[in-house]
Amino acid sequence: MRPIIALTADTLDQPSPELNVNHADYAPRDIKNAIIKAGGMPVILPFPEDVALAAEMAQAAAATFDGLLLPGGPDVDPTLYGEEPSPAIGSTEYPKDRFEQALIRATITAGKPILAICRGLQILNVTLGGTLYQDLASQDPDVTIRHAQAAPGQYPTHHVTIKAGSQLARLVGEHAYVNSRHHEAVKRVAPGLQVMATAPDGVIEALADLQDRQVMAVQWHPENLWQQDAAELRPFALLVQRAEAHATAQSSAAAPLVS
Ligand code: MN
């Protein structure tokens, strides 16, 4: 059985004259395909515009899926970590932030796995109590690398060093060459998370939970790399594997006693 992997949606930010396409919900095709290729069943989860419904809907959703994939997307609303918006912040989507925060809490509480990509890593860090650079180039004096790459998005542009012995190193090695399409990044790491990779200028490029068992988060976009670099499909395969293991453990725990 393919485990169900929930993939959170964004909405089109340009209004459309076609009523049913206006701000329609969508998710990245390359992530959908990576989940399918890795053996999962992707389900796209739209967010409610009414933030009062976020917690209840996240609970309902988390009861139905086996694993959660948080994709890239807009900047995180800085009020969620106690800051005013910097002049260099990009567009934000507060209702999406609130829904994903509720989903992260519900998923972690349920013991189900998460794979977070780019903005997904950032909202994960904020939800668990960390902070972000709203704009690396103007706020982090140590940055020496262009993290918002000008090259086409599927091309790797900078290197990362990955913590020896980590799950991530097991999957992609201790040195990886990755794409980079972010101008925000982790500033203070949330309690409960650990750094698993950094760029040569010190920018945090991957996080995991302290046991390195349930949550994997990468700042790059493996969904656009695996077609050329097979190792980059492995984070998706690990999510599917963890989801399957959780689902199996749950169903055997819930099985009726045979008399
Ligand atoms: Mn980067």
mmCIF file of C-alpha atoms and ligand atoms in Angstrom:
data_model
loop_
_atom_site.group_PDB
_atom_site.id
_atom_site.type_symbol
_atom_site.label_atom_id
_atom_site.label_comp_id
_atom_site.label_asym_id
_atom_site.label_seq_id
_atom_site.Cartn_x
_atom_site.Cartn_y
_atom_site.Cartn_z
ATOM 1 C CA MET A 1 0.000 0.000 0.000
ATOM 2 C CA ARG A 2 1.261 3.445 -0.884
ATOM 3 C CA PRO A 3 1.378 5.630 2.203
ATOM 4 C CA ILE A 4 -0.532 8.886 1.843
ATOM 5 C CA ILE A 5 1.771 11.902 1.710
ATOM 6 C CA ALA A 6 0.064 15.255 2.219
ATOM 7 C CA LEU A 7 1.583 18.079 0.193
ATOM 8 C CA THR A 8 0.503 21.556 1.269
ATOM 9 C CA ALA A 9 -0.801 23.891 -1.435
ATOM 10 C CA ASP A 10 -0.147 27.527 -2.179
ATOM 11 C CA THR A 11 -2.532 29.791 -4.106
ATOM 12 C CA LEU A 12 -1.852 31.563 -7.388
ATOM 13 C CA ASP A 13 -0.983 35.130 -6.456
ATOM 14 C CA GLN A 14 -2.114 36.756 -9.707
ATOM 15 C CA PRO A 15 -5.872 37.265 -9.940
ATOM 16 C CA SER A 16 -7.500 35.645 -12.963
ATOM 17 C CA PRO A 17 -10.598 36.740 -14.904
ATOM 18 C CA GLU A 18 -11.615 33.073 -14.924
ATOM 19 C CA LEU A 19 -13.572 32.716 -11.714
ATOM 20 C CA ASN A 20 -12.575 29.131 -10.921
ATOM 21 C CA VAL A 21 -8.877 29.750 -11.521
ATOM 22 C CA ASN A 22 -8.802 32.936 -9.472
ATOM 23 C CA HIS A 23 -6.249 32.359 -6.684
ATOM 24 C CA ALA A 24 -6.552 28.621 -7.321
ATOM 25 C CA ASP A 25 -4.742 26.196 -5.032
ATOM 26 C CA TYR A 26 -1.724 24.446 -6.504
ATOM 27 C CA ALA A 27 1.366 22.453 -5.559
ATOM 28 C CA PRO A 28 4.696 21.896 -7.336
ATOM 29 C CA ARG A 29 4.490 19.229 -10.057
ATOM 30 C CA ASP A 30 8.082 18.058 -9.483
ATOM 31 C CA ILE A 31 7.263 17.282 -5.838
ATOM 32 C CA LYS A 32 4.122 15.388 -6.815
ATOM 33 C CA ASN A 33 6.230 13.336 -9.211
ATOM 34 C CA ALA A 34 8.988 12.750 -6.655
ATOM 35 C CA ILE A 35 6.433 11.418 -4.124
ATOM 36 C CA ILE A 36 4.940 9.091 -6.748
ATOM 37 C CA LYS A 37 8.387 7.923 -7.899
ATOM 38 C CA ALA A 38 9.345 7.271 -4.266
ATOM 39 C CA GLY A 39 6.275 5.041 -3.742
ATOM 40 C CA GLY A 40 3.911 7.457 -1.994
ATOM 41 C CA MET A 41 0.361 8.615 -2.768
ATOM 42 C CA PRO A 42 0.390 12.424 -2.916
ATOM 43 C CA VAL A 43 -2.643 14.336 -1.665
ATOM 44 C CA ILE A 44 -2.656 18.106 -2.061
ATOM 45 C CA LEU A 45 -3.924 20.027 0.973
ATOM 46 C CA PRO A 46 -5.269 23.558 0.495
ATOM 47 C CA PHE A 47 -5.298 25.998 3.424
ATOM 48 C CA PRO A 48 -8.456 27.696 4.747
ATOM 49 C CA GLU A 49 -8.445 31.473 4.292
ATOM 50 C CA ASP A 50 -10.128 31.730 7.700
ATOM 51 C CA VAL A 51 -7.286 31.269 10.208
ATOM 52 C CA ALA A 52 -9.794 30.421 12.934
ATOM 53 C CA LEU A 53 -10.273 27.066 11.154
ATOM 54 C CA ALA A 54 -6.553 26.249 10.866
ATOM 55 C CA ALA A 55 -6.165 24.089 13.976
ATOM 56 C CA GLU A 56 -9.358 22.099 13.537
ATOM 57 C CA MET A 57 -8.697 21.454 9.833
ATOM 58 C CA ALA A 58 -5.086 20.502 10.498
ATOM 59 C CA GLN A 59 -6.222 17.958 13.101
ATOM 60 C CA ALA A 60 -8.733 16.495 10.657
ATOM 61 C CA ALA A 61 -6.130 16.298 7.905
ATOM 62 C CA ALA A 62 -3.396 14.824 10.089
ATOM 63 C CA ALA A 63 -5.705 11.941 11.010
ATOM 64 C CA THR A 64 -5.891 10.970 7.327
ATOM 65 C CA PHE A 65 -2.306 11.095 6.041
ATOM 66 C CA ASP A 66 0.822 9.087 6.873
ATOM 67 C CA GLY A 67 3.464 11.722 6.172
ATOM 68 C CA LEU A 68 3.680 15.465 5.524
ATOM 69 C CA LEU A 69 5.613 17.291 2.815
ATOM 70 C CA LEU A 70 6.068 21.053 3.237
ATOM 71 C CA PRO A 71 7.195 22.570 -0.080
ATOM 72 C CA GLY A 72 8.830 25.871 -1.008
ATOM 73 C CA GLY A 73 6.705 28.986 -1.284
ATOM 74 C CA PRO A 74 6.262 32.528 0.004
ATOM 75 C CA ASP A 75 8.232 34.157 2.840
ATOM 76 C CA VAL A 76 7.138 33.475 6.405
ATOM 77 C CA ASP A 77 5.196 36.270 8.134
ATOM 78 C CA PRO A 78 7.813 37.741 10.519
ATOM 79 C CA THR A 79 5.238 38.579 13.197
ATOM 80 C CA LEU A 80 5.190 34.807 13.838
ATOM 81 C CA TYR A 81 8.693 35.151 15.343
ATOM 82 C CA GLY A 82 8.221 38.575 16.843
ATOM 83 C CA GLU A 83 9.662 40.834 14.137
ATOM 84 C CA GLU A 84 8.349 43.637 11.976
ATOM 85 C CA PRO A 85 8.771 43.150 8.203
ATOM 86 C CA SER A 86 12.156 44.172 6.819
ATOM 87 C CA PRO A 87 12.094 46.410 3.713
ATOM 88 C CA ALA A 88 13.544 43.455 1.776
ATOM 89 C CA ILE A 89 10.975 40.814 2.733
ATOM 90 C CA GLY A 90 9.098 39.134 -0.127
ATOM 91 C CA SER A 91 5.384 38.332 -0.324
ATOM 92 C CA THR A 92 3.839 36.464 2.599
ATOM 93 C CA GLU A 93 0.653 34.399 3.022
ATOM 94 C CA TYR A 94 -0.458 34.520 6.649
ATOM 95 C CA PRO A 95 -3.344 31.988 6.410
ATOM 96 C CA LYS A 96 -0.984 29.479 4.761
ATOM 97 C CA ASP A 97 1.554 30.047 7.570
ATOM 98 C CA ARG A 98 -1.058 29.444 10.234
ATOM 99 C CA PHE A 99 -2.385 26.275 8.592
ATOM 100 C CA GLU A 100 1.095 24.837 8.088
ATOM 101 C CA GLN A 101 2.005 25.651 11.689
ATOM 102 C CA ALA A 102 -1.068 23.768 12.899
ATOM 103 C CA LEU A 103 -0.240 20.873 10.565
ATOM 104 C CA ILE A 104 3.351 20.692 11.812
ATOM 105 C CA ARG A 105 2.169 20.515 15.430
ATOM 106 C CA ALA A 106 -0.489 17.900 14.653
ATOM 107 C CA THR A 107 1.905 15.774 12.578
ATOM 108 C CA ILE A 108 4.684 15.803 15.150
ATOM 109 C CA THR A 109 2.224 15.009 17.945
ATOM 110 C CA ALA A 110 0.881 12.075 15.924
ATOM 111 C CA GLY A 111 4.436 10.731 15.522
ATOM 112 C CA LYS A 112 4.210 10.976 11.724
ATOM 113 C CA PRO A 113 7.189 11.987 9.568
ATOM 114 C CA ILE A 114 7.840 15.323 7.853
ATOM 115 C CA LEU A 115 10.002 16.292 4.891
ATOM 116 C CA ALA A 116 10.345 20.075 4.614
ATOM 117 C CA ILE A 117 11.805 21.872 1.608
ATOM 118 C CA CYS A 118 13.022 25.507 1.428
ATOM 119 C CA ARG A 119 10.176 27.612 2.889
ATOM 120 C CA GLY A 120 9.002 24.348 4.498
ATOM 121 C CA LEU A 121 12.234 24.246 6.518
ATOM 122 C CA GLN A 122 11.727 27.890 7.481
ATOM 123 C CA ILE A 123 8.111 27.562 8.671
ATOM 124 C CA LEU A 124 9.119 24.394 10.552
ATOM 125 C CA ASN A 125 11.889 26.271 12.374
ATOM 126 C CA VAL A 126 9.588 29.190 13.227
ATOM 127 C CA THR A 127 6.794 26.898 14.415
ATOM 128 C CA LEU A 128 9.142 25.141 16.845
ATOM 129 C CA GLY A 129 10.437 28.435 18.243
ATOM 130 C CA GLY A 130 13.290 29.499 15.937
ATOM 131 C CA THR A 131 13.799 32.690 13.937
ATOM 132 C CA LEU A 132 14.758 33.624 10.353
ATOM 133 C CA TYR A 133 16.762 36.122 8.390
ATOM 134 C CA GLN A 134 14.034 37.875 6.410
ATOM 135 C CA ASP A 135 16.622 38.666 3.750
ATOM 136 C CA LEU A 136 20.078 37.099 3.876
ATOM 137 C CA ALA A 137 21.845 39.612 1.637
ATOM 138 C CA SER A 138 20.836 42.645 3.734
ATOM 139 C CA GLN A 139 20.775 41.045 7.209
ATOM 140 C CA ASP A 140 23.552 38.445 7.441
ATOM 141 C CA PRO A 141 26.986 40.115 7.189
ATOM 142 C CA ASP A 142 28.740 36.742 6.788
ATOM 143 C CA VAL A 143 26.982 35.774 3.567
ATOM 144 C CA THR A 144 29.362 35.452 0.625
ATOM 145 C CA ILE A 145 27.279 33.199 -1.637
ATOM 146 C CA ARG A 146 24.365 34.010 -3.906
ATOM 147 C CA HIS A 147 21.586 31.920 -2.346
ATOM 148 C CA ALA A 148 18.887 33.293 -4.673
ATOM 149 C CA GLN A 149 20.500 31.768 -7.730
ATOM 150 C CA ALA A 150 20.183 33.411 -11.113
ATOM 151 C CA ALA A 151 20.840 30.113 -12.906
ATOM 152 C CA PRO A 152 17.800 28.019 -13.905
ATOM 153 C CA GLY A 153 16.303 26.402 -10.814
ATOM 154 C CA GLN A 154 17.228 22.806 -11.604
ATOM 155 C CA TYR A 155 20.978 23.572 -11.723
ATOM 156 C CA PRO A 156 23.071 23.126 -8.593
ATOM 157 C CA THR A 157 25.024 26.308 -7.783
ATOM 158 C CA HIS A 158 26.654 25.920 -4.349
ATOM 159 C CA HIS A 159 28.047 23.178 -2.131
ATOM 160 C CA VAL A 160 26.901 22.026 1.298
ATOM 161 C CA THR A 161 28.671 20.097 4.031
ATOM 162 C CA ILE A 162 26.443 17.554 5.750
ATOM 163 C CA LYS A 163 26.883 16.260 9.303
ATOM 164 C CA ALA A 164 28.757 12.948 9.287
ATOM 165 C CA GLY A 165 26.641 10.052 10.503
ATOM 166 C CA SER A 166 23.317 11.850 9.924
ATOM 167 C CA GLN A 167 20.419 10.351 7.978
ATOM 168 C CA LEU A 168 20.907 13.065 5.389
ATOM 169 C CA ALA A 169 24.604 12.181 4.929
ATOM 170 C CA ARG A 170 23.589 8.545 4.577
ATOM 171 C CA LEU A 171 21.258 9.558 1.731
ATOM 172 C CA VAL A 172 23.212 12.177 -0.210
ATOM 173 C CA GLY A 173 26.752 11.974 1.210
ATOM 174 C CA GLU A 174 28.729 14.430 3.347
ATOM 175 C CA HIS A 175 29.328 16.815 0.448
ATOM 176 C CA ALA A 176 26.518 17.728 -1.906
ATOM 177 C CA TYR A 177 26.155 20.186 -4.751
ATOM 178 C CA VAL A 178 22.721 21.794 -4.551
ATOM 179 C CA ASN A 179 20.461 24.415 -6.071
ATOM 180 C CA SER A 180 19.602 27.498 -4.012
ATOM 181 C CA ARG A 181 16.433 29.532 -4.439
ATOM 182 C CA HIS A 182 16.016 31.307 -1.131
ATOM 183 C CA HIS A 183 16.646 34.773 0.255
ATOM 184 C CA GLU A 184 15.435 33.897 3.750
ATOM 185 C CA ALA A 185 17.296 31.437 5.995
ATOM 186 C CA VAL A 186 17.404 30.116 9.552
ATOM 187 C CA LYS A 187 18.845 32.570 12.083
ATOM 188 C CA ARG A 188 18.236 30.985 15.504
ATOM 189 C CA VAL A 189 17.647 27.225 15.382
ATOM 190 C CA ALA A 190 14.521 26.077 17.213
ATOM 191 C CA PRO A 191 14.927 24.000 20.364
ATOM 192 C CA GLY A 192 14.114 20.472 19.273
ATOM 193 C CA LEU A 193 15.929 20.824 15.957
ATOM 194 C CA GLN A 194 19.603 20.385 15.031
ATOM 195 C CA VAL A 195 21.674 21.661 12.116
ATOM 196 C CA MET A 196 22.475 18.931 9.594
ATOM 197 C CA ALA A 197 24.089 20.923 6.780
ATOM 198 C CA THR A 198 25.686 24.291 6.101
ATOM 199 C CA ALA A 199 26.868 26.175 3.020
ATOM 200 C CA PRO A 200 30.527 27.333 2.876
ATOM 201 C CA ASP A 201 29.448 30.786 4.176
ATOM 202 C CA GLY A 202 27.749 29.246 7.212
ATOM 203 C CA VAL A 203 24.140 29.533 6.020
ATOM 204 C CA ILE A 204 22.068 26.691 7.477
ATOM 205 C CA GLU A 205 21.024 24.311 4.715
ATOM 206 C CA ALA A 206 19.396 21.390 6.579
ATOM 207 C CA LEU A 207 17.731 20.591 9.913
ATOM 208 C CA ALA A 208 16.432 17.478 11.660
ATOM 209 C CA ASP A 209 14.790 16.566 14.969
ATOM 210 C CA LEU A 210 17.220 15.792 17.808
ATOM 211 C CA GLN A 211 16.849 12.019 17.336
ATOM 212 C CA ASP A 212 17.121 12.390 13.529
ATOM 213 C CA ARG A 213 14.146 10.064 13.212
ATOM 214 C CA GLN A 214 10.984 11.973 12.304
ATOM 215 C CA VAL A 215 11.742 15.311 10.634
ATOM 216 C CA MET A 216 14.106 16.066 7.747
ATOM 217 C CA ALA A 217 14.359 19.584 6.343
ATOM 218 C CA VAL A 218 16.500 20.892 3.481
ATOM 219 C CA GLN A 219 16.938 24.453 2.269
ATOM 220 C CA TRP A 220 17.530 23.353 -1.329
ATOM 221 C CA HIS A 221 15.097 21.850 -3.859
ATOM 222 C CA PRO A 222 15.752 18.098 -4.290
ATOM 223 C CA GLU A 223 12.533 17.847 -6.346
ATOM 224 C CA ASN A 224 14.321 19.646 -9.186
ATOM 225 C CA LEU A 225 17.600 17.719 -8.837
ATOM 226 C CA TRP A 226 16.696 14.010 -8.668
ATOM 227 C CA GLN A 227 16.083 13.748 -12.408
ATOM 228 C CA GLN A 228 19.852 14.353 -12.878
ATOM 229 C CA ASP A 229 21.158 13.246 -9.478
ATOM 230 C CA ALA A 230 19.504 10.040 -8.244
ATOM 231 C CA ALA A 231 20.651 10.594 -4.632
ATOM 232 C CA GLU A 232 18.288 13.585 -4.392
ATOM 233 C CA LEU A 233 15.247 11.285 -4.669
ATOM 234 C CA ARG A 234 16.301 9.548 -1.443
ATOM 235 C CA PRO A 235 14.879 12.161 0.973
ATOM 236 C CA PHE A 236 11.458 11.510 -0.604
ATOM 237 C CA ALA A 237 12.022 7.760 -0.364
ATOM 238 C CA LEU A 238 12.939 8.136 3.324
ATOM 239 C CA LEU A 239 9.735 10.111 3.970
ATOM 240 C CA VAL A 240 7.689 7.366 2.284
ATOM 241 C CA GLN A 241 9.567 4.671 4.231
ATOM 242 C CA ARG A 242 9.022 6.441 7.546
ATOM 243 C CA ALA A 243 5.346 7.010 6.677
ATOM 244 C CA GLU A 244 4.910 3.348 5.829
ATOM 245 C CA ALA A 245 6.626 2.249 9.035
ATOM 246 C CA HIS A 246 4.371 4.528 11.098
ATOM 247 C CA ALA A 247 1.216 3.348 9.313
ATOM 248 C CA THR A 248 2.189 -0.314 9.800
ATOM 249 C CA ALA A 249 2.897 0.194 13.493
ATOM 250 C CA GLN A 250 -0.467 1.946 13.925
ATOM 251 C CA SER A 251 -2.468 -0.720 12.115
ATOM 252 C CA SER A 252 -0.869 -3.583 14.023
ATOM 253 C CA ALA A 253 -1.524 -1.730 17.295
ATOM 254 C CA ALA A 254 -5.162 -1.241 16.285
ATOM 255 C CA ALA A 255 -5.733 -4.796 15.004
ATOM 256 C CA PRO A 256 -8.476 -6.646 16.865
ATOM 257 C CA LEU A 257 -7.346 -9.628 18.921
ATOM 258 C CA VAL A 258 -7.880 -12.890 17.117
ATOM 259 C CA SER A 259 -9.580 -15.455 19.321
HETATM 260 MN MN MN B 1 21.488 28.044 -0.292
#
